[in-house]
Amino acid sequence: AQSVTQPDIHITVSEGASLELRCNYSYGATPYLFWYVQSPGQGLQLLLKYFSGDTLVQGIKGFEAEFKRSQSSFNLRKPSVHWSDAAEYFCAVYSGGGADGLTFGKGTHLIIQP
Amino acid sequence: EPEVTQTPSHQVTQMGQEVILRCVPISNHLYFYWYRQILGQKVEFLVSFYNNEISEKSEIFDDQFSVERPDGSNFTLKIRSTKLEDSAMYFCASSVGKNQPQHFGDGTRLSIL
């Protein structure tokens, strides 16, 4: 079965600094990969997705992610964070085929320092 | 932008009671899902629903749970004889089709006393 690992439980970044959140997946074939963001009291908002093609994908709110097959990674990046980016970030994988449900990582809590 | 809506936002129920969580998926979506997130843990898939029947369910989704699409807009999750460990945030999601991005509602926080 597929699994998703987000090794960082918490990350603290200064406002205006760059950000990289790590995600590793375990799956035999090329999965469909997603990043979701959850602000306090809110649901999960889709930031971006990777299905195939260009390994660098652009998302909303200035985020991007790069799929690296050799490292089984799909790291999320942003060149300059804003205080409003403080939230919980979840990486998820969807193996397709007969499986419908997304498999989520445990999430990374992003804290923005002024 | 169309969104998935869930009601209520917070449900408090006595252990042993039945609860129904309600969701209105995005109107042109065909696949519907329920997930749960126990406090401090990851989001877990419960069940998917397509063409008026369960498409897939996880090990968590046992006989205590059921889903229904009672009309053309609502999608419900019923939990019978609730237990303390059912306390969690329950998310509804929908997608246009299989393999497509899933759009989530804001969730219902279920508290079992």
PDB file of C-alpha atoms in Angstrom:
ATOM      1  CA  ALA A   1       0.000   0.000   0.000  1.00  0.00           C
ATOM      2  CA  GLN A   2       1.119   3.511  -0.680  1.00  0.00           C
ATOM      3  CA  SER A   3       2.339   5.761   2.119  1.00  0.00           C
ATOM      4  CA  VAL A   4       3.299   9.399   2.495  1.00  0.00           C
ATOM      5  CA  THR A   5       5.943  10.757   4.833  1.00  0.00           C
ATOM      6  CA  GLN A   6       6.269  14.359   5.878  1.00  0.00           C
ATOM      7  CA  PRO A   7       9.378  14.332   8.046  1.00  0.00           C
ATOM      8  CA  ASP A   8       8.927  17.793   9.544  1.00  0.00           C
ATOM      9  CA  ILE A   9       6.137  18.130  12.097  1.00  0.00           C
ATOM     10  CA  HIS A  10       6.802  21.850  12.630  1.00  0.00           C
ATOM     11  CA  ILE A  11       8.710  24.391  10.575  1.00  0.00           C
ATOM     12  CA  THR A  12       9.326  28.003  11.558  1.00  0.00           C
ATOM     13  CA  VAL A  13      10.190  30.526   8.857  1.00  0.00           C
ATOM     14  CA  SER A  14      10.631  34.270   8.970  1.00  0.00           C
ATOM     15  CA  GLU A  15       8.252  36.346   6.918  1.00  0.00           C
ATOM     16  CA  GLY A  16       9.773  37.020   3.518  1.00  0.00           C
ATOM     17  CA  ALA A  17      12.072  34.002   3.685  1.00  0.00           C
ATOM     18  CA  SER A  18      11.878  31.044   1.351  1.00  0.00           C
ATOM     19  CA  LEU A  19      10.110  27.836   2.280  1.00  0.00           C
ATOM     20  CA  GLU A  20      10.479  24.180   1.424  1.00  0.00           C
ATOM     21  CA  LEU A  21       8.234  21.484   2.897  1.00  0.00           C
ATOM     22  CA  ARG A  22       9.300  17.921   2.341  1.00  0.00           C
ATOM     23  CA  CYS A  23       7.185  15.011   1.191  1.00  0.00           C
ATOM     24  CA  ASN A  24       8.227  11.477   0.321  1.00  0.00           C
ATOM     25  CA  TYR A  25       5.920   8.799  -0.974  1.00  0.00           C
ATOM     26  CA  SER A  26       6.080   5.081  -1.305  1.00  0.00           C
ATOM     27  CA  TYR A  27       4.398   3.663  -4.356  1.00  0.00           C
ATOM     28  CA  GLY A  28       5.515   1.420  -7.165  1.00  0.00           C
ATOM     29  CA  ALA A  29       4.239   3.364 -10.151  1.00  0.00           C
ATOM     30  CA  THR A  30       3.997   7.101 -10.678  1.00  0.00           C
ATOM     31  CA  PRO A  31       1.317   8.309  -8.326  1.00  0.00           C
ATOM     32  CA  TYR A  32      -0.893  11.332  -8.510  1.00  0.00           C
ATOM     33  CA  LEU A  33       0.446  13.794  -5.943  1.00  0.00           C
ATOM     34  CA  PHE A  34      -1.225  16.669  -4.166  1.00  0.00           C
ATOM     35  CA  TRP A  35      -0.536  19.362  -1.620  1.00  0.00           C
ATOM     36  CA  TYR A  36      -3.375  20.646   0.525  1.00  0.00           C
ATOM     37  CA  VAL A  37      -3.385  23.473   3.065  1.00  0.00           C
ATOM     38  CA  GLN A  38      -5.569  23.657   6.160  1.00  0.00           C
ATOM     39  CA  SER A  39      -5.952  26.961   7.978  1.00  0.00           C
ATOM     40  CA  PRO A  40      -7.283  26.850  11.554  1.00  0.00           C
ATOM     41  CA  GLY A  41     -10.964  25.916  11.589  1.00  0.00           C
ATOM     42  CA  GLN A  42     -11.033  25.491   7.846  1.00  0.00           C
ATOM     43  CA  GLY A  43     -11.197  22.575   5.478  1.00  0.00           C
ATOM     44  CA  LEU A  44      -8.509  21.308   3.151  1.00  0.00           C
ATOM     45  CA  GLN A  45      -7.756  23.558   0.214  1.00  0.00           C
ATOM     46  CA  LEU A  46      -5.993  22.150  -2.826  1.00  0.00           C
ATOM     47  CA  LEU A  47      -2.742  24.015  -3.508  1.00  0.00           C
ATOM     48  CA  LEU A  48      -1.483  22.036  -6.491  1.00  0.00           C
ATOM     49  CA  LYS A  49      -1.360  18.639  -8.117  1.00  0.00           C
ATOM     50  CA  TYR A  50       0.951  16.496 -10.191  1.00  0.00           C
ATOM     51  CA  PHE A  51      -0.419  13.903 -12.570  1.00  0.00           C
ATOM     52  CA  SER A  52       2.162  13.688 -15.338  1.00  0.00           C
ATOM     53  CA  GLY A  53       4.312  15.807 -17.628  1.00  0.00           C
ATOM     54  CA  ASP A  54       6.389  18.724 -16.396  1.00  0.00           C
ATOM     55  CA  THR A  55       7.821  17.777 -13.021  1.00  0.00           C
ATOM     56  CA  LEU A  56       7.647  21.355 -11.725  1.00  0.00           C
ATOM     57  CA  VAL A  57       4.050  22.318 -11.076  1.00  0.00           C
ATOM     58  CA  GLN A  58       2.670  25.689 -10.150  1.00  0.00           C
ATOM     59  CA  GLY A  59      -0.160  26.142  -7.702  1.00  0.00           C
ATOM     60  CA  ILE A  60      -2.195  28.820  -6.063  1.00  0.00           C
ATOM     61  CA  LYS A  61      -0.901  31.437  -3.626  1.00  0.00           C
ATOM     62  CA  GLY A  62       2.575  31.415  -5.208  1.00  0.00           C
ATOM     63  CA  PHE A  63       3.394  27.821  -4.298  1.00  0.00           C
ATOM     64  CA  GLU A  64       5.173  25.335  -6.518  1.00  0.00           C
ATOM     65  CA  ALA A  65       6.243  21.725  -6.114  1.00  0.00           C
ATOM     66  CA  GLU A  66       8.743  19.514  -7.863  1.00  0.00           C
ATOM     67  CA  PHE A  67       8.264  15.809  -8.501  1.00  0.00           C
ATOM     68  CA  LYS A  68      11.510  13.848  -8.340  1.00  0.00           C
ATOM     69  CA  ARG A  69      10.998  10.219  -9.244  1.00  0.00           C
ATOM     70  CA  SER A  70      14.530   9.195  -8.279  1.00  0.00           C
ATOM     71  CA  GLN A  71      13.978  10.495  -4.741  1.00  0.00           C
ATOM     72  CA  SER A  72      10.271   9.609  -4.493  1.00  0.00           C
ATOM     73  CA  SER A  73       9.729  13.173  -3.397  1.00  0.00           C
ATOM     74  CA  PHE A  74       7.266  15.952  -4.043  1.00  0.00           C
ATOM     75  CA  ASN A  75       8.511  18.950  -2.084  1.00  0.00           C
ATOM     76  CA  LEU A  76       6.519  22.141  -1.783  1.00  0.00           C
ATOM     77  CA  ARG A  77       8.266  25.487  -2.163  1.00  0.00           C
ATOM     78  CA  LYS A  78       7.539  29.173  -1.968  1.00  0.00           C
ATOM     79  CA  PRO A  79      10.160  31.865  -2.603  1.00  0.00           C
ATOM     80  CA  SER A  80       8.840  34.352  -0.055  1.00  0.00           C
ATOM     81  CA  VAL A  81       6.327  33.480   2.660  1.00  0.00           C
ATOM     82  CA  HIS A  82       3.669  35.779   4.043  1.00  0.00           C
ATOM     83  CA  TRP A  83       2.175  35.714   7.542  1.00  0.00           C
ATOM     84  CA  SER A  84      -1.052  34.420   6.021  1.00  0.00           C
ATOM     85  CA  ASP A  85       0.757  31.239   4.936  1.00  0.00           C
ATOM     86  CA  ALA A  86       0.807  30.015   8.538  1.00  0.00           C
ATOM     87  CA  ALA A  87      -1.229  26.800   8.417  1.00  0.00           C
ATOM     88  CA  GLU A  88      -1.022  23.017   8.315  1.00  0.00           C
ATOM     89  CA  TYR A  89       0.219  21.557   5.038  1.00  0.00           C
ATOM     90  CA  PHE A  90      -0.618  18.054   3.894  1.00  0.00           C
ATOM     91  CA  CYS A  91       0.934  16.023   1.140  1.00  0.00           C
ATOM     92  CA  ALA A  92      -1.310  13.340  -0.332  1.00  0.00           C
ATOM     93  CA  VAL A  93      -1.027  10.584  -2.881  1.00  0.00           C
ATOM     94  CA  TYR A  94      -3.666   8.980  -4.998  1.00  0.00           C
ATOM     95  CA  SER A  95      -2.665   5.755  -6.605  1.00  0.00           C
ATOM     96  CA  GLY A  96      -5.590   5.624  -9.009  1.00  0.00           C
ATOM     97  CA  GLY A  97      -6.504   2.276 -10.445  1.00  0.00           C
ATOM     98  CA  GLY A  98      -8.941   0.587  -8.130  1.00  0.00           C
ATOM     99  CA  ALA A  99      -8.299   2.897  -5.193  1.00  0.00           C
ATOM    100  CA  ASP A 100     -10.412   6.002  -4.710  1.00  0.00           C
ATOM    101  CA  GLY A 101      -9.146   7.413  -1.465  1.00  0.00           C
ATOM    102  CA  LEU A 102      -6.271   9.782  -0.954  1.00  0.00           C
ATOM    103  CA  THR A 103      -3.484   8.744   1.406  1.00  0.00           C
ATOM    104  CA  PHE A 104      -2.300  11.693   3.459  1.00  0.00           C
ATOM    105  CA  GLY A 105       0.894  12.464   5.276  1.00  0.00           C
ATOM    106  CA  LYS A 106       0.736  13.558   8.909  1.00  0.00           C
ATOM    107  CA  GLY A 107       1.119  17.184   7.960  1.00  0.00           C
ATOM    108  CA  THR A 108       3.637  19.955   8.604  1.00  0.00           C
ATOM    109  CA  HIS A 109       2.667  22.870  10.806  1.00  0.00           C
ATOM    110  CA  LEU A 110       4.120  26.087   9.364  1.00  0.00           C
ATOM    111  CA  ILE A 111       4.813  28.947  11.736  1.00  0.00           C
ATOM    112  CA  ILE A 112       5.703  32.375  10.368  1.00  0.00           C
ATOM    113  CA  GLN A 113       7.883  34.643  12.472  1.00  0.00           C
ATOM    114  CA  PRO A 114       7.507  38.400  11.978  1.00  0.00           C
TER     115      PRO A 114
ATOM    116  CA  GLU B   1     -16.096  29.341  -6.949  1.00  0.00           C
ATOM    117  CA  PRO B   2     -18.338  26.361  -6.108  1.00  0.00           C
ATOM    118  CA  GLU B   3     -17.522  24.613  -2.866  1.00  0.00           C
ATOM    119  CA  VAL B   4     -18.425  21.615  -0.767  1.00  0.00           C
ATOM    120  CA  THR B   5     -20.575  22.547   2.209  1.00  0.00           C
ATOM    121  CA  GLN B   6     -20.942  20.551   5.402  1.00  0.00           C
ATOM    122  CA  THR B   7     -23.426  20.816   8.256  1.00  0.00           C
ATOM    123  CA  PRO B   8     -23.304  21.098  11.167  1.00  0.00           C
ATOM    124  CA  SER B   9     -19.886  22.580  11.817  1.00  0.00           C
ATOM    125  CA  HIS B  10     -19.889  21.047  15.301  1.00  0.00           C
ATOM    126  CA  GLN B  11     -21.957  18.137  16.631  1.00  0.00           C
ATOM    127  CA  VAL B  12     -21.985  17.015  20.248  1.00  0.00           C
ATOM    128  CA  THR B  13     -23.615  13.652  20.940  1.00  0.00           C
ATOM    129  CA  GLN B  14     -23.941  11.231  23.815  1.00  0.00           C
ATOM    130  CA  MET B  15     -22.156   7.920  23.451  1.00  0.00           C
ATOM    131  CA  GLY B  16     -24.434   5.291  21.989  1.00  0.00           C
ATOM    132  CA  GLN B  17     -26.523   7.754  20.006  1.00  0.00           C
ATOM    133  CA  GLU B  18     -26.756   7.921  16.236  1.00  0.00           C
ATOM    134  CA  VAL B  19     -25.483  10.918  14.280  1.00  0.00           C
ATOM    135  CA  ILE B  20     -25.936  12.019  10.706  1.00  0.00           C
ATOM    136  CA  LEU B  21     -23.378  14.297   9.124  1.00  0.00           C
ATOM    137  CA  ARG B  22     -24.497  16.145   6.038  1.00  0.00           C
ATOM    138  CA  CYS B  23     -22.667  17.327   2.954  1.00  0.00           C
ATOM    139  CA  VAL B  24     -23.603  19.088  -0.249  1.00  0.00           C
ATOM    140  CA  PRO B  25     -20.971  18.232  -2.870  1.00  0.00           C
ATOM    141  CA  ILE B  26     -20.153  20.468  -5.811  1.00  0.00           C
ATOM    142  CA  SER B  27     -23.064  20.187  -8.205  1.00  0.00           C
ATOM    143  CA  ASN B  28     -21.366  18.708 -11.296  1.00  0.00           C
ATOM    144  CA  HIS B  29     -19.191  16.293  -9.319  1.00  0.00           C
ATOM    145  CA  LEU B  30     -19.862  12.588  -9.562  1.00  0.00           C
ATOM    146  CA  TYR B  31     -17.623  11.083  -6.873  1.00  0.00           C
ATOM    147  CA  PHE B  32     -18.160  11.724  -3.175  1.00  0.00           C
ATOM    148  CA  TYR B  33     -15.978  10.868  -0.231  1.00  0.00           C
ATOM    149  CA  TRP B  34     -15.817  10.909   3.554  1.00  0.00           C
ATOM    150  CA  TYR B  35     -12.605  11.242   5.505  1.00  0.00           C
ATOM    151  CA  ARG B  36     -11.934  11.643   9.202  1.00  0.00           C
ATOM    152  CA  GLN B  37      -9.151  13.272  11.171  1.00  0.00           C
ATOM    153  CA  ILE B  38      -8.753  12.312  14.797  1.00  0.00           C
ATOM    154  CA  LEU B  39      -7.138  15.124  16.772  1.00  0.00           C
ATOM    155  CA  GLY B  40      -3.391  15.145  16.205  1.00  0.00           C
ATOM    156  CA  GLN B  41      -3.496  12.394  13.603  1.00  0.00           C
ATOM    157  CA  LYS B  42      -3.515  12.240   9.821  1.00  0.00           C
ATOM    158  CA  VAL B  43      -6.535  12.529   7.594  1.00  0.00           C
ATOM    159  CA  GLU B  44      -7.889   9.037   6.875  1.00  0.00           C
ATOM    160  CA  PHE B  45     -10.063   7.841   4.004  1.00  0.00           C
ATOM    161  CA  LEU B  46     -13.372   6.268   5.025  1.00  0.00           C
ATOM    162  CA  VAL B  47     -15.457   5.710   1.923  1.00  0.00           C
ATOM    163  CA  SER B  48     -16.117   6.753  -1.647  1.00  0.00           C
ATOM    164  CA  PHE B  49     -19.477   6.822  -3.393  1.00  0.00           C
ATOM    165  CA  TYR B  50     -20.325   6.824  -7.078  1.00  0.00           C
ATOM    166  CA  ASN B  51     -23.459   6.173  -9.063  1.00  0.00           C
ATOM    167  CA  ASN B  52     -25.511   5.717  -5.892  1.00  0.00           C
ATOM    168  CA  GLU B  53     -23.374   3.024  -4.400  1.00  0.00           C
ATOM    169  CA  ILE B  54     -20.204   2.615  -2.387  1.00  0.00           C
ATOM    170  CA  SER B  55     -17.211   2.480  -4.673  1.00  0.00           C
ATOM    171  CA  GLU B  56     -14.567   1.759  -2.077  1.00  0.00           C
ATOM    172  CA  LYS B  57     -14.338   1.656   1.697  1.00  0.00           C
ATOM    173  CA  SER B  58     -11.470   1.460   4.143  1.00  0.00           C
ATOM    174  CA  GLU B  59     -11.034  -0.866   7.096  1.00  0.00           C
ATOM    175  CA  ILE B  60     -12.327   1.903   9.336  1.00  0.00           C
ATOM    176  CA  PHE B  61     -15.679   1.935   7.571  1.00  0.00           C
ATOM    177  CA  ASP B  62     -17.347  -0.966   9.366  1.00  0.00           C
ATOM    178  CA  ASP B  63     -21.012  -1.800   9.950  1.00  0.00           C
ATOM    179  CA  GLN B  64     -21.316   1.148  12.305  1.00  0.00           C
ATOM    180  CA  PHE B  65     -21.097   3.501   9.333  1.00  0.00           C
ATOM    181  CA  SER B  66     -23.344   4.026   6.348  1.00  0.00           C
ATOM    182  CA  VAL B  67     -23.597   6.583   3.560  1.00  0.00           C
ATOM    183  CA  GLU B  68     -26.511   7.736   1.517  1.00  0.00           C
ATOM    184  CA  ARG B  69     -27.406  10.194  -1.202  1.00  0.00           C
ATOM    185  CA  PRO B  70     -31.035  10.803  -0.249  1.00  0.00           C
ATOM    186  CA  ASP B  71     -31.678  13.326  -3.006  1.00  0.00           C
ATOM    187  CA  GLY B  72     -29.899  15.025  -5.880  1.00  0.00           C
ATOM    188  CA  SER B  73     -27.795  17.307  -3.721  1.00  0.00           C
ATOM    189  CA  ASN B  74     -27.090  15.844  -0.273  1.00  0.00           C
ATOM    190  CA  PHE B  75     -24.596  13.177   0.742  1.00  0.00           C
ATOM    191  CA  THR B  76     -24.781  11.893   4.302  1.00  0.00           C
ATOM    192  CA  LEU B  77     -22.656   9.854   6.693  1.00  0.00           C
ATOM    193  CA  LYS B  78     -24.528   8.033   9.440  1.00  0.00           C
ATOM    194  CA  ILE B  79     -22.727   6.695  12.483  1.00  0.00           C
ATOM    195  CA  ARG B  80     -24.775   4.293  14.598  1.00  0.00           C
ATOM    196  CA  SER B  81     -24.197   3.685  18.285  1.00  0.00           C
ATOM    197  CA  THR B  82     -21.387   6.204  18.570  1.00  0.00           C
ATOM    198  CA  LYS B  83     -18.295   5.491  20.658  1.00  0.00           C
ATOM    199  CA  LEU B  84     -15.873   7.861  22.354  1.00  0.00           C
ATOM    200  CA  GLU B  85     -13.254   7.045  19.731  1.00  0.00           C
ATOM    201  CA  ASP B  86     -15.541   8.335  16.974  1.00  0.00           C
ATOM    202  CA  SER B  87     -14.722  11.862  18.139  1.00  0.00           C
ATOM    203  CA  ALA B  88     -12.955  13.460  15.196  1.00  0.00           C
ATOM    204  CA  MET B  89     -13.234  15.976  12.406  1.00  0.00           C
ATOM    205  CA  TYR B  90     -15.145  14.476   9.489  1.00  0.00           C
ATOM    206  CA  PHE B  91     -14.498  15.853   6.025  1.00  0.00           C
ATOM    207  CA  CYS B  92     -16.633  15.433   2.959  1.00  0.00           C
ATOM    208  CA  ALA B  93     -15.038  15.751  -0.473  1.00  0.00           C
ATOM    209  CA  SER B  94     -16.133  15.491  -4.081  1.00  0.00           C
ATOM    210  CA  SER B  95     -14.476  15.201  -7.474  1.00  0.00           C
ATOM    211  CA  VAL B  96     -15.532  15.478 -11.077  1.00  0.00           C
ATOM    212  CA  GLY B  97     -14.409  11.952 -11.771  1.00  0.00           C
ATOM    213  CA  LYS B  98     -12.125   9.165 -10.707  1.00  0.00           C
ATOM    214  CA  ASN B  99      -8.456  10.184 -10.471  1.00  0.00           C
ATOM    215  CA  GLN B 100      -9.422  13.851 -10.366  1.00  0.00           C
ATOM    216  CA  PRO B 101      -8.564  16.330  -7.579  1.00  0.00           C
ATOM    217  CA  GLN B 102     -10.847  16.096  -4.587  1.00  0.00           C
ATOM    218  CA  HIS B 103     -12.376  19.259  -3.161  1.00  0.00           C
ATOM    219  CA  PHE B 104     -13.009  19.286   0.564  1.00  0.00           C
ATOM    220  CA  GLY B 105     -15.564  20.913   2.799  1.00  0.00           C
ATOM    221  CA  ASP B 106     -14.704  22.699   6.051  1.00  0.00           C
ATOM    222  CA  GLY B 107     -15.540  19.613   8.086  1.00  0.00           C
ATOM    223  CA  THR B 108     -17.832  18.676  10.955  1.00  0.00           C
ATOM    224  CA  ARG B 109     -16.238  18.376  14.362  1.00  0.00           C
ATOM    225  CA  LEU B 110     -17.930  15.446  16.119  1.00  0.00           C
ATOM    226  CA  SER B 111     -17.585  15.254  19.884  1.00  0.00           C
ATOM    227  CA  ILE B 112     -18.843  12.133  21.658  1.00  0.00           C
ATOM    228  CA  LEU B 113     -19.484  12.519  25.384  1.00  0.00           C
TER     229      LEU B 113
END
